[in-house]
Amino acid sequence: MAEAERVFEQYDRTNAAADAALDSSAIRGVQTGVLLKESLATYDIHRRAKTTDTASRLTQPRFLIPAADASHAYPRSFAVLSKRKGNEDDRSSSLFYFTQTEAKGPWKATAATWAVTEPFTSPSPSAATPTPSPTQDGKTVTVKPKQLPEVSQVASGTARLSTTAAADRAVCNSFADYLSFSPPHGQPTDDRFTQGGFTSQLVRYFNGWANEALERTINYTTTGADLPVFRLSTGSSLVACTYVREHRVSGVGASGTVRFDKGTDTDALLGGGSRQWHGVREVSSMTALIEVPARKAAPATVLACDCYDPQLLSATGVQPGS
């Protein structure tokens, strides 16, 4: 526990300072994998747009530390649920995964997401419902996520890992398959997942992108290192999945065009100016937290994800007439 506390405290300080300064070198010291790619992309967008990042600090950490496995010493991993300073009363918590790849090697954060960790306390549940930030098309989407069940613990107090982790992680590819389609042809209902804000509602939202003047495809690919799969008090498994999302949009026909509003992240990566393009390819990073039931064939529940506003990594365009 003491080692995890030191790692988390150092991460919190370094991450906040790096965000404030858009310091790519400093952030490389405490992040790796998917999370590092997201941070570097964020810094790049801020530099191009000549804007600043918001440096936030973390507080009230709750550590999820698996018991050490002598037969598989490395990589080692643990997770931390925490609040953001100034938002301690928020029902949701940030969830960071840390990993150490070799003996005496540095611990680095490799993925981050969030989860609802506290029950409703407001007389009006909708007033206490987390609302994701505005999406790329400027709309704000309200969802009502399920509260994260408690992570099961063994007698020593360490977090219990799933004994079926490899099978549990198959849900990551299933979710990628479910969300990969060309609007408006997404199927909102799927026997593999419960309906909700990050499944049926999300597919309907993407289907709403359909426009007779544009062609779109959305494709998700599972990526990143395997993260620890925790056993929940309900008997279910908690799986964190990381994805690359490829979104292609183009104007219909040889003369068709597409344009992104000035000030958007995509416009910044395309060089600014809200220019006309025949087609644009956006690559984004997304993380989802999924509850996989112990009972075979029972639907999984997506507890949380940044599905509506994933972190844009790159954008490339094809000019009209090319």
Short mmCIF file of C-alpha atoms in Angstrom, two decimals, residues 80-301:
data_model
loop_
_atom_site.label_atom_id
_atom_site.label_comp_id
_atom_site.label_asym_id
_atom_site.label_seq_id
_atom_site.Cartn_x
_atom_site.Cartn_y
_atom_site.Cartn_z
CA VAL A 80 -6.91 3.83 -8.04
CA LEU A 81 -10.32 5.41 -7.70
CA SER A 82 -10.09 9.09 -6.76
CA LYS A 83 -11.92 12.40 -6.77
CA ARG A 84 -10.85 15.62 -8.44
CA LYS A 85 -10.14 18.42 -5.97
CA GLY A 86 -13.04 20.82 -5.92
CA ASN A 87 -15.44 18.11 -7.09
CA GLU A 88 -15.36 15.81 -4.08
CA ASP A 89 -19.17 15.68 -3.97
CA ASP A 90 -19.44 14.40 -7.54
CA ARG A 91 -21.02 10.95 -7.67
CA SER A 92 -18.41 9.79 -10.16
CA SER A 93 -14.74 9.02 -9.56
CA SER A 94 -11.70 8.89 -11.81
CA LEU A 95 -10.17 5.43 -12.28
CA PHE A 96 -6.48 5.11 -13.14
CA TYR A 97 -4.57 1.93 -13.94
CA PHE A 98 -0.84 1.83 -13.11
CA THR A 99 1.72 -0.69 -14.32
CA GLN A 100 5.35 -1.64 -13.67
CA THR A 101 6.85 -3.73 -16.46
CA GLU A 102 10.07 -4.92 -14.79
CA ALA A 103 11.84 -5.12 -11.45
CA LYS A 104 12.87 -1.67 -10.17
CA GLY A 105 11.28 -0.12 -13.24
CA PRO A 106 9.10 2.99 -12.97
CA TRP A 107 5.42 2.78 -12.23
CA LYS A 108 3.39 4.61 -14.88
CA ALA A 109 -0.29 5.26 -15.48
CA THR A 110 -1.34 3.40 -18.61
CA ALA A 111 -5.11 4.02 -18.86
CA ALA A 112 -7.79 6.15 -17.24
CA THR A 113 -11.56 6.23 -17.19
CA TRP A 114 -14.31 6.99 -14.67
CA ALA A 115 -17.20 5.34 -12.88
CA VAL A 116 -20.21 6.29 -10.79
CA THR A 117 -19.20 5.27 -7.27
CA GLU A 118 -21.85 6.88 -5.04
CA PRO A 119 -25.63 6.38 -4.92
CA PHE A 120 -28.24 9.01 -5.68
CA THR A 121 -28.81 11.39 -2.76
CA SER A 122 -30.88 14.04 -4.55
CA PRO A 123 -34.71 13.83 -4.46
CA SER A 124 -34.51 14.22 -8.25
CA PRO A 125 -32.24 11.50 -9.72
CA SER A 126 -31.84 13.38 -12.97
CA ALA A 127 -30.29 16.31 -11.10
CA ALA A 128 -27.53 14.05 -9.84
CA THR A 129 -26.87 12.25 -13.10
CA PRO A 130 -23.36 12.71 -14.54
CA THR A 131 -23.41 14.55 -17.85
CA PRO A 132 -20.54 13.96 -20.28
CA SER A 133 -18.88 17.01 -21.77
CA PRO A 134 -20.23 18.39 -25.04
CA THR A 135 -19.65 16.08 -27.98
CA GLN A 136 -17.78 16.90 -31.17
CA ASP A 137 -20.98 18.13 -32.82
CA GLY A 138 -21.64 20.55 -29.94
CA LYS A 139 -24.45 18.59 -28.30
CA THR A 140 -24.50 17.70 -24.62
CA VAL A 141 -25.66 14.16 -23.93
CA THR A 142 -27.14 13.14 -20.57
CA VAL A 143 -26.83 9.53 -19.46
CA LYS A 144 -27.73 7.59 -16.31
CA PRO A 145 -24.93 5.09 -15.69
CA LYS A 146 -25.20 2.19 -13.29
CA GLN A 147 -23.26 2.57 -10.06
CA LEU A 148 -20.03 0.57 -9.90
CA PRO A 149 -20.48 -2.40 -7.52
CA GLU A 150 -17.84 -2.79 -4.81
CA VAL A 151 -14.68 -4.62 -5.78
CA SER A 152 -14.40 -7.92 -3.89
CA GLN A 153 -11.51 -8.34 -1.47
CA VAL A 154 -9.62 -11.36 -0.19
CA ALA A 155 -8.93 -11.89 3.51
CA SER A 156 -5.70 -9.86 3.38
CA GLY A 157 -7.60 -6.82 2.07
CA THR A 158 -6.18 -6.94 -1.43
CA ALA A 159 -8.49 -6.70 -4.42
CA ARG A 160 -9.74 -9.99 -5.78
CA LEU A 161 -8.89 -10.70 -9.41
CA SER A 162 -11.16 -12.59 -11.77
CA THR A 163 -10.17 -16.21 -12.35
CA THR A 164 -11.66 -15.99 -15.85
CA ALA A 165 -9.87 -12.82 -16.98
CA ALA A 166 -9.01 -14.04 -20.49
CA ALA A 167 -12.61 -15.01 -21.20
CA ASP A 168 -13.90 -11.81 -19.58
CA ARG A 169 -11.75 -9.64 -21.85
CA ALA A 170 -13.53 -11.03 -24.90
CA VAL A 171 -16.20 -8.43 -24.15
CA CYS A 172 -13.81 -5.76 -25.42
CA ASN A 173 -13.90 -7.14 -28.96
CA SER A 174 -17.66 -7.64 -28.72
CA PHE A 175 -18.18 -4.00 -27.83
CA ALA A 176 -15.91 -2.91 -30.70
CA ASP A 177 -17.94 -5.05 -33.09
CA TYR A 178 -21.22 -3.66 -31.76
CA LEU A 179 -20.16 -0.03 -32.30
CA SER A 180 -18.57 -0.46 -35.74
CA PHE A 181 -21.02 0.48 -38.52
CA SER A 182 -22.01 3.09 -41.07
CA PRO A 183 -24.78 5.40 -39.81
CA PRO A 184 -27.75 5.04 -39.92
CA HIS A 185 -27.30 1.26 -40.00
CA GLY A 186 -26.28 0.67 -36.38
CA GLN A 187 -28.45 -1.80 -34.44
CA PRO A 188 -29.36 -0.22 -31.07
CA THR A 189 -30.27 -3.50 -29.37
CA ASP A 190 -27.78 -6.33 -29.03
CA ASP A 191 -28.19 -9.46 -26.91
CA ARG A 192 -24.58 -9.10 -25.76
CA PHE A 193 -25.23 -5.84 -23.88
CA THR A 194 -27.87 -4.30 -21.65
CA GLN A 195 -29.57 -1.23 -23.07
CA GLY A 196 -28.49 2.15 -21.76
CA GLY A 197 -26.62 5.38 -22.33
CA PHE A 198 -23.44 3.74 -23.59
CA THR A 199 -25.07 1.09 -25.77
CA SER A 200 -28.54 1.52 -27.32
CA GLN A 201 -28.63 5.29 -26.71
CA LEU A 202 -25.12 5.69 -28.13
CA VAL A 203 -25.94 3.75 -31.32
CA ARG A 204 -29.04 5.87 -31.85
CA TYR A 205 -26.92 8.98 -31.36
CA PHE A 206 -24.46 7.84 -34.04
CA ASN A 207 -27.33 6.90 -36.35
CA GLY A 208 -28.44 10.51 -35.99
CA TRP A 209 -25.24 11.55 -37.77
CA ALA A 210 -26.64 10.21 -41.03
CA ASN A 211 -26.78 12.86 -43.74
CA GLU A 212 -27.64 12.26 -47.38
CA ALA A 213 -24.82 14.63 -48.39
CA LEU A 214 -22.17 12.71 -46.41
CA GLU A 215 -20.80 9.18 -46.18
CA ARG A 216 -19.62 7.98 -42.76
CA THR A 217 -18.06 4.87 -41.29
CA ILE A 218 -17.13 4.26 -37.66
CA ASN A 219 -14.75 1.45 -36.78
CA TYR A 220 -13.39 0.43 -33.37
CA THR A 221 -10.32 -1.71 -32.72
CA THR A 222 -9.26 -3.07 -29.33
CA THR A 223 -5.79 -1.84 -28.44
CA GLY A 224 -3.42 -1.37 -25.52
CA ALA A 225 -2.07 -3.76 -22.90
CA ASP A 226 -4.34 -6.10 -20.94
CA LEU A 227 -5.45 -4.41 -17.72
CA PRO A 228 -6.24 -6.28 -14.48
CA VAL A 229 -9.76 -7.73 -14.35
CA PHE A 230 -11.24 -7.35 -10.87
CA ARG A 231 -13.96 -9.50 -9.34
CA LEU A 232 -16.93 -7.49 -8.09
CA SER A 233 -19.02 -8.17 -4.99
CA THR A 234 -21.87 -9.19 -7.30
CA GLY A 235 -19.78 -12.03 -8.75
CA SER A 236 -19.35 -10.14 -12.02
CA SER A 237 -16.02 -9.07 -13.48
CA LEU A 238 -14.83 -5.52 -14.08
CA VAL A 239 -13.11 -5.18 -17.46
CA ALA A 240 -11.42 -2.00 -18.71
CA CYS A 241 -11.18 -1.90 -22.52
CA THR A 242 -9.15 0.55 -24.58
CA TYR A 243 -9.88 1.28 -28.23
CA VAL A 244 -8.79 3.17 -31.29
CA ARG A 245 -11.77 4.64 -33.11
CA GLU A 246 -11.46 5.45 -36.81
CA HIS A 247 -14.15 7.79 -38.12
CA ARG A 248 -14.18 8.47 -41.84
CA VAL A 249 -16.47 11.10 -43.31
CA SER A 250 -16.58 12.35 -46.90
CA GLY A 251 -18.83 14.27 -49.22
CA VAL A 252 -21.02 12.23 -51.55
CA GLY A 253 -19.78 12.07 -55.13
CA ALA A 254 -16.60 13.40 -56.68
CA SER A 255 -17.44 17.00 -55.81
CA GLY A 256 -18.85 16.39 -52.34
CA THR A 257 -17.16 18.12 -49.41
CA VAL A 258 -17.11 18.15 -45.62
CA ARG A 259 -16.05 20.91 -43.24
CA PHE A 260 -15.40 21.07 -39.48
CA ASP A 261 -16.24 24.21 -37.52
CA LYS A 262 -13.43 26.57 -36.60
CA GLY A 263 -12.19 25.97 -33.08
CA THR A 264 -12.90 22.24 -33.04
CA ASP A 265 -10.07 19.82 -32.31
CA THR A 266 -10.41 18.29 -35.77
CA ASP A 267 -10.12 21.68 -37.45
CA ALA A 268 -7.01 22.45 -35.38
CA LEU A 269 -5.31 19.20 -36.47
CA LEU A 270 -6.27 19.89 -40.08
CA GLY A 271 -4.47 23.21 -39.95
CA GLY A 272 -7.34 25.50 -38.96
CA GLY A 273 -9.44 27.82 -41.06
CA SER A 274 -12.48 25.52 -41.28
CA ARG A 275 -11.51 24.55 -44.82
CA GLN A 276 -13.47 22.34 -47.18
CA TRP A 277 -12.28 18.75 -47.58
CA HIS A 278 -13.49 15.96 -49.79
CA GLY A 279 -12.90 13.49 -46.97
CA VAL A 280 -11.45 13.41 -43.44
CA ARG A 281 -10.13 10.52 -41.35
CA GLU A 282 -10.22 11.03 -37.58
CA VAL A 283 -8.41 8.63 -35.23
CA SER A 284 -9.43 8.80 -31.57
CA SER A 285 -8.72 6.93 -28.33
CA MET A 286 -11.52 5.61 -26.11
CA THR A 287 -11.72 3.66 -22.86
CA ALA A 288 -14.76 1.72 -21.62
CA LEU A 289 -15.50 0.10 -18.27
CA ILE A 290 -17.66 -3.00 -18.65
CA GLU A 291 -19.30 -5.28 -16.08
CA VAL A 292 -19.28 -8.88 -17.31
CA PRO A 293 -21.74 -11.16 -15.48
CA ALA A 294 -20.61 -14.54 -14.19
CA ARG A 295 -23.52 -16.28 -15.88
CA LYS A 296 -22.67 -17.26 -19.43
CA ALA A 297 -24.73 -15.62 -22.19
CA ALA A 298 -26.04 -12.94 -19.80
CA PRO A 299 -25.63 -9.43 -21.25
CA ALA A 300 -22.74 -7.23 -20.15
CA THR A 301 -23.28 -3.68 -18.88
#
